[in-house]
Amino acid sequence: MSSPAVTPRLRFAPSPTGYLHVGGARTALFNWLYARKYGGQFLLRVEDTDKARSTDDSTRAIFEGLAWLGLGWDETVVYQGAKLERHRADAQRLLANGTAYRCFCSQEELAQRRADAEANGESFKYDRRCDRLDPAEIDRRVAAAMPFTVRFRVPEGTTSWEDLVHETIAFPNKDIEDFIVLRTDGTPIYNMAVVSDDIAMGITLVMRGDDHISNTPKQIQLYRALGAELPQFAHLPMIHGLDGKKLSKRHGATAVGDYRHLGILPGAMLNFLALLGWSPGNDIEVMTLEQMIALFDTAGLQKKAAIFDTKKLEWMNGQHLNLVSDEALISLVSPALVAAGLATDAELTDRRAWYLSLLAQLKVRARTVDDIVRQAATYFRDAVAYDADAVAKQWKDRTATATILRGVHDALAALPVWEPAAMEEALRMRAGQLGFAEKAGKIFQPLRVALTGVSASPGIFEVLELLGRDRSLARIEAALALLDEKI
RNA sequence: GGCGGUAUCGUCUAGGGGACUAGGACACGGCCCUCUCAAGGCUGGAACACGGGUUCGAAUCCCGUUACCGCUACCA
């Protein structure tokens, strides 16, 4: 493991042009993990310089997403748009120290030359013509208020760096064109703004998506021209959809908020995301946040893009569902139950012990909070919603079913105490009397449908206990009435 | 097109020259448990992209090919 030499400062720098994407969330997580692990700072910078696409709603959604995941940031949020003066000043420094020059070529001219080059099958690269302008001519144009951009003069040689995930990456400088750092309107181009901000924020490790690899040599040149110390770089692989293409809306849910509403736990989301592009080794998979911090190591970072597999996310969620404390589970499930109109907070508080045992039964059988709510419904409502398939299968012979249920009802009704052991004894005895000695399931299944309306549920005695004596007997009676009228 | 990146089961991955008849997990099949469904346990099928090197020996190192991805804007 390579411990950082200095206190690390990292940042997550999303542009507020949509919701917090799972890819962004994972980038944030790795930055956060690294900062936490080494006692550094994790900063948040909102890259809102694209006024046309940035919205306050998006900014809010990013905050909410990070908050839900529990990825808090240190220091105050930096809004890139507010740092325009510094960006401009840094670009002016480049002009002053001779590492950049004014370019008077218009956007139209450039587009034309680019089109011409492409028409000839050549790749276009700015030919530096404005860098060859006579100083007097430049002065004349500036005096005449001719619009210009500021272009960085890429030097000869090679630009390379030791990437924390890719080892060394090198770009021949001849392949990098003299890129613009300041537009004619004086606003900075992305790479200028990023470098200016990262220097100002004291970032020591830039960890971001590998779609930024080709920006990196430009940024390194900017650091050098500005006389700033270089940070380390780590380029994380992308996350793709099932079809191997970059994750997008076509693939379904891609915003972390979508998963929140699907009943995914933040801890499970984080755990799943962490495993997309990172492995702690030793076949470890299910981890708490604390364990992830302890285990995190850039050496375990993957170079290859990962495919987002919802199935495994759901499995992971099931694992976490069984990992969280009762308190945490309640705070996750209660709002959903209330929202579904099944209970009120007051009822849940009043019947806490009962509620807890219900959750204990359901969480094993659920993969998401939504699953729990769906399964819980029948324990909160008076009426039973009968599943047609379950009825068709388990109540196939209505006369026989009625006989069984009547017998079960009487056995249960005669019980002095409403307690599992007593129920089991009575029911198994009754099964024997009904001719199902070693096949108690023959009476349990019809009973399960009478009690819950479906053929899959917690153990039958747990169901009886959860439902309580009155409701259980009432449901059996209702089932009998239903069977009678159908005969 | 140019430049850059990547390549182990369908998917996430372990692996960093001999421990590999390639391990784990998800998904899928079977068995066990069992009142159903889960959970759990056991188990089956399933991969080193291809071609050259280097080496006594390569999934591991090098080169090439192929495929895929990214960048190639006065977007971020």
Coordinates of C-alpha atoms (C1' of nucleotides) in Angstrom, one line a residue:
Chain A
M1 CA 0.0 0.0 0.0
S2 CA 1.2 3.4 -0.9
S3 CA 0.3 5.8 1.9
P4 CA 0.2 9.4 0.8
A5 CA 3.2 11.6 1.7
V6 CA 1.0 14.6 2.6
T7 CA -2.4 14.9 4.1
P8 CA -4.5 14.1 1.0
R9 CA -7.1 16.5 -0.3
L10 CA -9.5 15.2 -2.8
R11 CA -12.6 16.5 -4.5
F12 CA -15.7 15.3 -6.3
A13 CA -16.5 17.8 -9.1
P14 CA -19.9 17.0 -10.7
S15 CA -21.5 19.4 -13.2
P16 CA -25.1 20.0 -12.2
T17 CA -26.7 19.0 -15.4
G18 CA -28.8 16.1 -14.2
Y19 CA -29.2 13.8 -11.2
L20 CA -26.5 12.1 -9.3
H21 CA -25.5 9.3 -11.5
V22 CA -24.4 5.9 -10.2
G23 CA -21.1 6.5 -11.9
G24 CA -20.7 9.9 -10.2
A25 CA -21.7 8.3 -6.9
R26 CA -19.0 5.8 -7.2
T27 CA -16.4 8.4 -8.1
A28 CA -17.5 10.3 -5.0
L29 CA -17.3 7.2 -2.9
F30 CA -13.8 6.3 -3.9
N31 CA -12.6 9.9 -3.3
W32 CA -14.4 9.9 0.0
L33 CA -13.0 6.5 1.0
Y34 CA -9.5 7.6 0.3
A35 CA -9.9 10.8 2.2
R36 CA -11.4 9.1 5.2
K37 CA -8.8 6.3 5.2
Y38 CA -5.9 8.7 5.3
G39 CA -7.4 11.4 7.4
G40 CA -7.6 13.8 4.6
Q41 CA -10.3 16.1 3.2
F42 CA -13.0 15.3 0.8
L43 CA -14.2 18.5 -1.0
L44 CA -17.2 19.1 -3.2
R45 CA -17.0 21.4 -6.2
V46 CA -20.0 22.1 -8.4
E47 CA -18.8 22.7 -11.9
D48 CA -21.6 25.0 -13.0
T49 CA -19.8 27.0 -15.6
D50 CA -22.0 25.8 -18.4
K51 CA -24.8 28.1 -17.7
A52 CA -27.0 26.7 -20.4
R53 CA -27.1 23.2 -18.9
S54 CA -26.6 23.8 -15.2
T55 CA -29.7 24.0 -13.0
D56 CA -30.3 24.6 -9.3
D57 CA -32.5 21.5 -9.3
S58 CA -29.6 19.4 -10.4
T59 CA -27.3 20.9 -7.7
R60 CA -29.9 20.0 -5.1
A61 CA -30.3 16.5 -6.5
I62 CA -26.6 16.0 -6.2
F63 CA -26.6 17.2 -2.6
E64 CA -29.5 14.9 -1.8
G65 CA -27.9 12.0 -3.4
L66 CA -24.7 12.4 -1.5
A67 CA -26.5 13.0 1.7
W68 CA -28.6 9.8 1.3
L69 CA -25.5 7.8 0.6
G70 CA -23.9 9.4 3.7
L71 CA -21.0 10.8 1.8
G72 CA -20.5 14.1 3.6
W73 CA -17.9 16.6 2.4
D74 CA -15.5 18.8 4.3
E75 CA -15.3 22.6 4.0
T76 CA -17.8 24.6 2.1
V77 CA -19.0 23.7 -1.4
V78 CA -17.0 25.5 -4.1
Y79 CA -19.1 26.8 -7.0
Q80 CA -16.9 27.0 -10.0
G81 CA -18.9 29.7 -11.6
A82 CA -18.1 32.0 -8.7
K83 CA -14.3 31.7 -9.3
L84 CA -14.3 33.2 -12.7
E85 CA -12.1 36.1 -11.8
R86 CA -9.4 33.7 -10.6
H87 CA -9.7 31.6 -13.7
R88 CA -9.2 34.6 -15.8
A89 CA -6.3 35.9 -13.8
D90 CA -4.6 32.5 -14.1
A91 CA -5.1 32.6 -17.9
Q92 CA -3.7 36.1 -17.9
R93 CA -0.6 34.8 -16.1
L94 CA -0.1 32.4 -18.9
L95 CA -0.3 35.1 -21.4
A96 CA 2.1 37.2 -19.3
N97 CA 4.7 34.5 -18.8
G98 CA 4.6 33.6 -22.5
T99 CA 3.2 30.1 -22.2
A100 CA 0.0 31.2 -24.0
Y101 CA -0.8 33.5 -26.8
R102 CA -3.7 35.4 -28.3
C103 CA -5.5 33.8 -31.2
F104 CA -7.6 36.0 -33.4
C105 CA -9.1 33.2 -35.6
S106 CA -12.8 33.3 -35.5
Q107 CA -14.9 30.4 -34.6
E108 CA -16.3 30.3 -38.2
E109 CA -12.8 30.3 -39.7
L110 CA -11.8 27.4 -37.5
A111 CA -14.9 25.4 -38.3
Q112 CA -14.2 25.9 -42.0
R113 CA -10.6 24.8 -41.7
R114 CA -11.6 21.8 -39.7
A115 CA -14.2 20.9 -42.3
D116 CA -11.7 21.3 -45.1
A117 CA -9.2 19.1 -43.4
E118 CA -11.8 16.4 -42.8
A119 CA -12.9 16.6 -46.4
N120 CA -9.3 15.9 -47.4
G121 CA -9.2 13.0 -44.9
E122 CA -6.8 14.8 -42.7
S123 CA -7.1 15.3 -39.0
F124 CA -7.3 19.0 -38.0
K125 CA -5.0 20.6 -35.6
Y126 CA -4.6 24.3 -35.0
D127 CA -1.7 25.5 -37.1
R128 CA -0.5 28.1 -34.6
R129 CA -0.8 30.9 -37.2
C130 CA -1.6 33.5 -34.6
D131 CA 1.5 32.6 -32.6
R132 CA 3.5 33.7 -35.6
L133 CA 1.9 37.1 -35.8
D134 CA 4.2 40.1 -35.7
P135 CA 4.2 41.8 -32.2
A136 CA 3.2 45.0 -33.8
E137 CA 0.3 43.4 -35.6
I138 CA -0.9 41.9 -32.3
D139 CA -0.7 45.3 -30.7
R140 CA -2.6 46.8 -33.6
R141 CA -5.4 44.2 -33.3
V142 CA -5.6 44.5 -29.6
A143 CA -5.8 48.2 -29.9
A144 CA -8.5 47.8 -32.5
A145 CA -10.5 45.7 -30.0
M146 CA -10.4 42.7 -32.2
P147 CA -11.8 39.7 -30.3
F148 CA -9.3 36.9 -29.4
T149 CA -9.1 33.8 -27.4
V150 CA -6.1 32.8 -25.3
R151 CA -4.4 29.6 -26.5
F152 CA -1.9 27.6 -24.6
R153 CA 1.3 26.9 -26.4
V154 CA 1.9 23.2 -26.0
P155 CA 5.7 22.6 -25.8
E156 CA 7.7 19.9 -27.5
G157 CA 8.2 16.6 -25.9
T158 CA 6.1 14.1 -24.1
T159 CA 3.7 14.5 -21.2
S160 CA 3.4 11.6 -18.9
W161 CA 2.3 10.7 -15.4
E162 CA 2.1 7.8 -13.0
D163 CA -1.5 7.1 -12.8
L164 CA -2.6 5.3 -9.6
V165 CA -4.7 2.9 -11.6
H166 CA -3.0 2.7 -15.0
E167 CA 0.7 3.0 -14.1
T168 CA 2.4 5.3 -16.6
I169 CA 0.4 7.0 -19.3
A170 CA 2.2 9.1 -21.9
F171 CA 1.1 11.4 -24.6
P172 CA 3.4 12.8 -27.3
N173 CA 2.9 16.6 -27.2
K174 CA 2.7 16.8 -30.9
D175 CA -0.7 15.1 -30.7
I176 CA -2.0 17.8 -28.4
E177 CA -3.1 20.9 -30.1
D178 CA -2.7 24.4 -28.7
F179 CA -5.9 24.5 -26.8
I180 CA -7.9 27.5 -25.9
V181 CA -8.0 28.4 -22.2
L182 CA -10.0 31.6 -22.4
R183 CA -12.9 32.4 -24.8
T184 CA -13.4 35.6 -26.6
D185 CA -15.8 36.7 -23.9
G186 CA -13.1 36.1 -21.3
T187 CA -14.6 33.1 -19.7
P188 CA -12.4 30.0 -19.1
I189 CA -12.5 26.7 -20.8
Y190 CA -13.0 23.6 -18.7
N191 CA -9.4 22.6 -18.4
M192 CA -8.4 26.1 -17.3
A193 CA -11.1 26.3 -14.7
V194 CA -10.4 22.8 -13.3
V195 CA -6.6 23.4 -13.0
S196 CA -7.1 26.8 -11.5
D197 CA -9.6 25.4 -9.0
D198 CA -7.6 22.3 -8.1
I199 CA -4.5 24.4 -7.4
A200 CA -6.5 26.9 -5.3
M201 CA -8.2 24.1 -3.4
G202 CA -4.9 22.4 -2.7
I203 CA -6.0 19.1 -4.3
T204 CA -3.3 16.4 -4.0
L205 CA -5.0 13.6 -5.7
V206 CA -7.4 14.0 -8.7
M207 CA -9.5 10.8 -8.8
R208 CA -12.0 10.9 -11.6
G209 CA -13.5 8.9 -14.5
D210 CA -11.1 7.7 -17.2
D211 CA -13.0 9.7 -19.8
H212 CA -10.7 12.5 -18.5
I213 CA -7.5 10.7 -19.4
S214 CA -7.0 12.8 -22.5
N215 CA -7.6 16.0 -20.6
T216 CA -4.9 15.1 -18.2
P217 CA -1.8 16.0 -20.3
K218 CA -3.3 19.4 -21.1
Q219 CA -3.9 19.9 -17.4
I220 CA -0.4 18.8 -16.5
Q221 CA 0.9 21.4 -18.9
L222 CA -1.2 24.0 -17.3
Y223 CA 0.1 23.2 -13.8
R224 CA 3.6 23.5 -15.1
A225 CA 3.0 26.8 -16.8
L226 CA 1.4 28.1 -13.7
G227 CA 4.4 26.9 -11.6
A228 CA 2.2 24.8 -9.5
E229 CA 3.0 21.4 -7.9
L230 CA 1.4 18.5 -9.7
P231 CA -1.2 16.4 -7.9
Q232 CA -1.4 12.7 -8.3
F233 CA -4.0 11.3 -10.8
A234 CA -6.2 8.2 -10.6
H235 CA -8.5 7.5 -13.5
L236 CA -11.4 5.2 -12.7
P237 CA -13.0 2.9 -15.2
M238 CA -16.5 3.7 -16.5
I239 CA -19.7 2.0 -15.6
H240 CA -21.6 0.4 -18.5
G241 CA -25.1 -1.0 -19.0
L242 CA -25.9 -4.6 -19.6
D243 CA -25.3 -4.1 -23.3
G244 CA -21.7 -2.9 -22.7
K245 CA -22.5 0.7 -23.6
K246 CA -22.1 3.7 -21.4
L247 CA -24.8 3.7 -18.8
S248 CA -27.7 6.0 -19.8
K249 CA -31.5 6.3 -19.3
R250 CA -32.0 3.6 -21.8
H251 CA -30.7 1.1 -19.3
G252 CA -33.4 2.0 -16.8
A253 CA -32.6 3.5 -13.4
T254 CA -29.2 5.3 -13.4
A255 CA -29.8 8.0 -10.8
V256 CA -29.0 7.0 -7.2
G257 CA -32.4 8.5 -6.3
D258 CA -34.1 5.9 -8.4
Y259 CA -32.6 3.1 -6.3
R260 CA -33.5 4.9 -3.2
H261 CA -37.2 4.9 -4.3
L262 CA -36.9 1.2 -5.3
G263 CA -36.1 0.4 -1.7
I264 CA -32.4 0.0 -1.9
L265 CA -30.4 0.7 1.2
P266 CA -27.6 3.3 1.0
G267 CA -25.2 0.9 2.6
A268 CA -26.0 -1.7 0.0
M269 CA -25.7 0.8 -2.9
L270 CA -22.3 1.9 -1.7
N271 CA -21.1 -1.6 -1.2
F272 CA -22.3 -2.6 -4.6
L273 CA -20.8 0.5 -6.3
A274 CA -17.5 -0.1 -4.5
L275 CA -17.2 -3.5 -6.0
L276 CA -17.7 -2.1 -9.5
G277 CA -14.1 -1.3 -10.2
W278 CA -12.5 -2.2 -6.9
S279 CA -11.8 -5.3 -5.0
P280 CA -10.4 -5.7 -1.5
G281 CA -9.2 -9.2 -2.4
N282 CA -9.7 -12.3 -0.2
D283 CA -13.1 -12.9 -1.7
I284 CA -14.6 -10.2 0.6
E285 CA -17.9 -8.8 -0.8
V286 CA -20.4 -7.7 1.8
M287 CA -18.9 -4.8 3.8
T288 CA -20.1 -2.0 5.9
L289 CA -18.8 1.5 5.2
E290 CA -16.4 1.2 8.1
Q291 CA -14.9 -1.9 6.6
M292 CA -14.7 -0.3 3.2
I293 CA -12.7 2.5 4.7
A294 CA -10.3 0.1 6.4
L295 CA -9.9 -2.1 3.3
F296 CA -9.7 0.6 0.6
D297 CA -6.6 0.6 -1.4
T298 CA -5.9 2.1 -4.8
A299 CA -3.9 -1.1 -5.6
G300 CA -7.3 -2.9 -5.8
L301 CA -8.7 -0.5 -8.4
Q302 CA -9.7 -2.0 -11.7
K303 CA -8.7 -0.7 -15.1
K304 CA -11.6 -2.3 -17.0
A305 CA -15.1 -0.8 -17.3
A306 CA -17.7 -2.6 -15.3
I307 CA -21.2 -3.5 -16.2
F308 CA -24.0 -2.5 -13.8
D309 CA -25.9 -5.6 -12.9
T310 CA -29.1 -4.9 -11.0
K311 CA -29.5 -8.5 -10.0
K312 CA -26.4 -8.4 -7.9
L313 CA -27.4 -5.1 -6.4
E314 CA -30.6 -6.7 -5.2
W315 CA -28.8 -9.6 -3.7
M316 CA -26.4 -7.2 -2.0
N317 CA -29.4 -5.3 -0.7
G318 CA -30.8 -8.5 0.8
Q319 CA -27.5 -9.0 2.5
H320 CA -27.6 -5.6 4.0
L321 CA -31.2 -5.9 5.0
N322 CA -30.2 -8.7 7.3
L323 CA -27.2 -6.7 8.5
V324 CA -28.8 -3.5 9.7
S325 CA -29.9 -2.9 13.2
D326 CA -33.6 -3.0 14.2
E327 CA -33.5 0.7 14.7
A328 CA -32.1 1.3 11.2
L329 CA -34.5 -1.1 9.7
I330 CA -37.5 0.6 11.3
S331 CA -36.3 4.0 10.1
L332 CA -36.1 2.6 6.6
V333 CA -39.4 0.6 6.5
S334 CA -41.8 2.8 8.5
P335 CA -41.9 5.7 6.2
A336 CA -42.7 3.3 3.3
L337 CA -45.5 1.6 5.3
V338 CA -46.9 4.9 6.2
A339 CA -46.7 6.1 2.6
A340 CA -48.4 3.0 1.5
G341 CA -51.3 3.8 3.8
L342 CA -50.8 0.6 5.8
A343 CA -50.1 2.1 9.2
T344 CA -49.4 5.3 11.0
D345 CA -46.3 6.1 12.9
A346 CA -48.3 6.0 16.1
E347 CA -49.5 2.5 15.5
L348 CA -46.1 1.3 14.7
T349 CA -44.8 2.8 17.9
D350 CA -47.6 1.3 20.0
R351 CA -47.0 -2.2 18.7
R352 CA -43.2 -2.0 18.5
A353 CA -42.6 -5.6 19.8
W354 CA -45.1 -7.0 17.3
Y355 CA -43.7 -4.8 14.5
L356 CA -40.2 -5.9 15.2
S357 CA -41.1 -9.6 15.0
L358 CA -42.9 -8.9 11.8
L359 CA -39.9 -7.3 10.3
A360 CA -37.7 -10.1 11.5
Q361 CA -39.9 -12.6 9.6
L362 CA -40.1 -10.5 6.4
K363 CA -36.6 -9.2 6.0
V364 CA -35.2 -12.6 5.4
R365 CA -37.6 -13.0 2.5
A366 CA -37.1 -9.6 1.0
R367 CA -34.5 -8.0 -1.1
T368 CA -35.7 -4.5 -1.0
V369 CA -37.7 -2.3 1.3
D370 CA -40.5 -2.4 -1.3
D371 CA -40.6 -6.2 -0.9
I372 CA -41.1 -5.9 2.8
V373 CA -43.9 -3.4 2.4
R374 CA -45.6 -5.7 -0.2
Q375 CA -45.4 -8.7 2.1
A376 CA -46.4 -6.7 5.1
A377 CA -49.7 -5.5 3.7
T378 CA -51.7 -8.5 4.7
Y379 CA -50.7 -8.1 8.4
F380 CA -52.1 -4.6 8.5
R381 CA -55.4 -5.0 6.7
D382 CA -58.6 -6.7 7.7
A383 CA -59.5 -8.0 4.3
V384 CA -57.5 -10.7 2.6
A385 CA -56.5 -10.2 -1.0
Y386 CA -56.6 -13.7 -2.5
D387 CA -54.2 -14.6 -5.2
A388 CA -56.0 -16.4 -8.0
D389 CA -53.2 -18.9 -8.6
A390 CA -52.8 -19.7 -5.0
V391 CA -56.5 -20.3 -4.6
A392 CA -56.7 -22.4 -7.7
K393 CA -53.8 -24.5 -6.6
Q394 CA -54.4 -24.9 -2.8
W395 CA -58.2 -24.9 -2.7
K396 CA -58.6 -27.1 -5.7
D397 CA -61.0 -29.4 -4.0
R398 CA -63.4 -27.0 -2.3
T399 CA -65.3 -29.6 -0.3
A400 CA -62.1 -31.1 1.1
T401 CA -60.6 -27.7 1.7
A402 CA -63.7 -26.7 3.7
T403 CA -63.4 -29.8 5.8
I404 CA -59.8 -29.1 6.5
L405 CA -60.3 -25.5 7.3
R406 CA -63.2 -26.2 9.6
G407 CA -61.1 -28.8 11.5
V408 CA -58.2 -26.3 11.7
H409 CA -60.5 -23.6 12.9
D410 CA -62.0 -25.8 15.7
A411 CA -58.6 -27.0 16.8
L412 CA -57.2 -23.5 16.9
A413 CA -60.3 -22.0 18.6
A414 CA -60.1 -24.6 21.3
L415 CA -56.5 -23.5 22.2
P416 CA -56.2 -22.1 25.7
V417 CA -53.1 -20.1 24.7
W418 CA -52.3 -18.5 21.3
E419 CA -48.7 -19.7 21.2
P420 CA -46.7 -21.5 18.4
A421 CA -45.8 -24.7 20.2
A422 CA -49.4 -25.3 21.2
M423 CA -50.7 -24.5 17.7
E424 CA -48.2 -26.9 16.1
E425 CA -49.2 -29.7 18.5
A426 CA -52.9 -29.1 17.9
L427 CA -52.6 -28.7 14.2
R428 CA -50.4 -31.8 13.6
M429 CA -52.8 -33.8 15.7
R430 CA -55.7 -32.5 13.7
A431 CA -53.8 -33.4 10.5
G432 CA -53.6 -36.9 11.7
Q433 CA -57.3 -37.0 12.4
L434 CA -57.9 -35.7 8.9
G435 CA -55.8 -38.4 7.4
F436 CA -52.6 -36.4 6.7
A437 CA -50.5 -37.8 9.4
E438 CA -47.0 -37.3 7.9
K439 CA -48.2 -34.7 5.5
A440 CA -49.2 -31.7 7.6
G441 CA -48.4 -29.5 4.6
K442 CA -51.7 -30.7 3.1
I443 CA -53.5 -28.7 5.7
F444 CA -50.9 -25.9 6.2
Q445 CA -51.0 -24.8 2.5
P446 CA -54.8 -24.3 2.3
L447 CA -54.6 -22.6 5.7
R448 CA -51.8 -20.3 4.5
V449 CA -54.0 -19.2 1.6
A450 CA -56.9 -18.6 4.0
L451 CA -54.7 -16.6 6.3
T452 CA -52.6 -14.6 3.8
G453 CA -54.3 -15.0 0.4
V454 CA -51.0 -16.2 -1.1
S455 CA -49.0 -19.4 -1.1
A456 CA -45.7 -18.0 0.2
S457 CA -45.3 -16.6 3.6
P458 CA -43.4 -16.9 6.8
G459 CA -43.9 -20.2 8.7
I460 CA -47.5 -20.9 9.3
F461 CA -47.3 -20.6 13.1
E462 CA -45.4 -17.3 12.8
V463 CA -48.2 -16.1 10.6
L464 CA -50.9 -17.2 13.1
E465 CA -49.0 -15.4 15.9
L466 CA -48.4 -12.3 13.9
L467 CA -52.1 -12.1 12.8
G468 CA -53.3 -12.8 16.3
R469 CA -56.1 -15.1 17.4
D470 CA -59.1 -13.0 16.4
R471 CA -57.9 -12.0 13.0
S472 CA -56.7 -15.5 12.3
L473 CA -60.0 -17.2 13.2
A474 CA -61.9 -14.5 11.4
R475 CA -59.9 -15.1 8.2
I476 CA -60.5 -18.8 8.4
E477 CA -64.2 -18.2 8.8
A478 CA -64.2 -15.8 5.9
A479 CA -62.5 -18.5 3.8
L480 CA -65.1 -21.0 4.8
A481 CA -67.9 -18.7 3.9
L482 CA -66.3 -18.1 0.5
L483 CA -65.9 -21.8 -0.1
D484 CA -69.5 -22.5 0.9
E485 CA -71.0 -20.0 -1.5
K486 CA -68.8 -21.3 -4.3
I487 CA -69.9 -24.9 -3.9
Chain B
rG1 C1' -9.3 8.9 -39.4
rG2 C1' -5.8 10.5 -35.2
rC3 C1' -4.6 9.8 -30.1
rG4 C1' -5.4 7.3 -25.6
rG5 C1' -7.3 3.3 -22.7
rU6 C1' -9.0 -1.8 -21.8
rA7 C1' -9.2 -7.2 -22.6
rU8 C1' -10.1 -14.0 -16.9
rC9 C1' -16.9 -17.7 -16.5
rG10 C1' -23.3 -14.4 -19.1
rU11 C1' -22.0 -10.4 -15.0
rC12 C1' -18.7 -8.5 -10.7
rU13 C1' -14.0 -10.2 -9.7
rA14 C1' -9.2 -13.3 -7.3
rG15 C1' -4.8 -13.9 -9.8
rG16 C1' 0.8 -10.0 -10.4
rG17 C1' 6.2 -16.5 -13.9
rG18 C1' 5.7 -22.5 -11.2
rA19 C1' 0.9 -23.0 -5.3
rC20 C1' -4.1 -23.0 -11.7
rU21 C1' -7.0 -29.9 -13.3
rA22 C1' -7.8 -20.9 -12.8
rG23 C1' -10.6 -19.5 -6.8
rG24 C1' -15.0 -16.5 -4.8
rA25 C1' -19.8 -13.9 -5.7
rC26 C1' -24.4 -12.8 -8.7
rA27 C1' -27.5 -15.3 -12.1
rC28 C1' -28.9 -20.4 -13.8
rG29 C1' -29.6 -26.1 -12.7
rG30 C1' -29.6 -30.1 -8.9
rC31 C1' -29.6 -31.9 -3.8
rC32 C1' -30.2 -31.1 1.5
rC33 C1' -33.2 -28.6 5.2
rU34 C1' -38.6 -28.0 5.2
rC35 C1' -45.6 -26.5 6.3
rU36 C1' -44.8 -22.7 1.5
rC37 C1' -41.4 -18.9 0.1
rA38 C1' -37.0 -17.2 1.5
rA39 C1' -32.5 -17.7 4.2
rG40 C1' -28.6 -21.3 4.9
rG41 C1' -25.6 -25.7 3.5
rC42 C1' -23.7 -28.9 -0.4
rU43 C1' -23.2 -29.3 -5.6
rG44 C1' -23.2 -28.8 -11.4
rG45 C1' -22.4 -26.3 -15.9
rA46 C1' -19.6 -21.8 -17.2
rA47 C1' -13.7 -17.9 -18.6
rC48 C1' -7.6 -16.7 -19.3
rA49 C1' -9.9 -12.6 -27.1
rC50 C1' -6.3 -14.3 -31.1
rG51 C1' -1.2 -14.8 -32.9
rG52 C1' 3.9 -14.4 -32.1
rG53 C1' 7.9 -14.0 -28.8
rU54 C1' 10.9 -14.0 -23.8
rU55 C1' 11.5 -18.2 -20.3
rC56 C1' 13.1 -24.7 -18.3
rG57 C1' 8.0 -22.8 -17.4
rA58 C1' 3.0 -17.5 -19.0
rA59 C1' -3.7 -16.1 -17.3
rU60 C1' 0.6 -13.5 -15.3
rC61 C1' 6.3 -10.1 -19.0
rC62 C1' 7.1 -8.0 -24.4
rC63 C1' 5.2 -7.2 -29.5
rG64 C1' 1.4 -7.4 -33.1
rU65 C1' -3.8 -8.3 -34.5
rU66 C1' -8.8 -8.0 -33.3
rA67 C1' -12.8 -6.1 -30.4
rC68 C1' -14.8 -2.7 -27.2
rC69 C1' -14.6 2.1 -24.8
rG70 C1' -13.1 7.3 -24.3
rC71 C1' -11.3 11.9 -26.2
rU72 C1' -10.7 14.5 -30.7
rA73 C1' -15.6 22.0 -29.4
rC74 C1' -14.5 29.2 -28.0
rC75 C1' -19.2 21.5 -23.6
rA76 C1' -18.1 19.9 -18.9

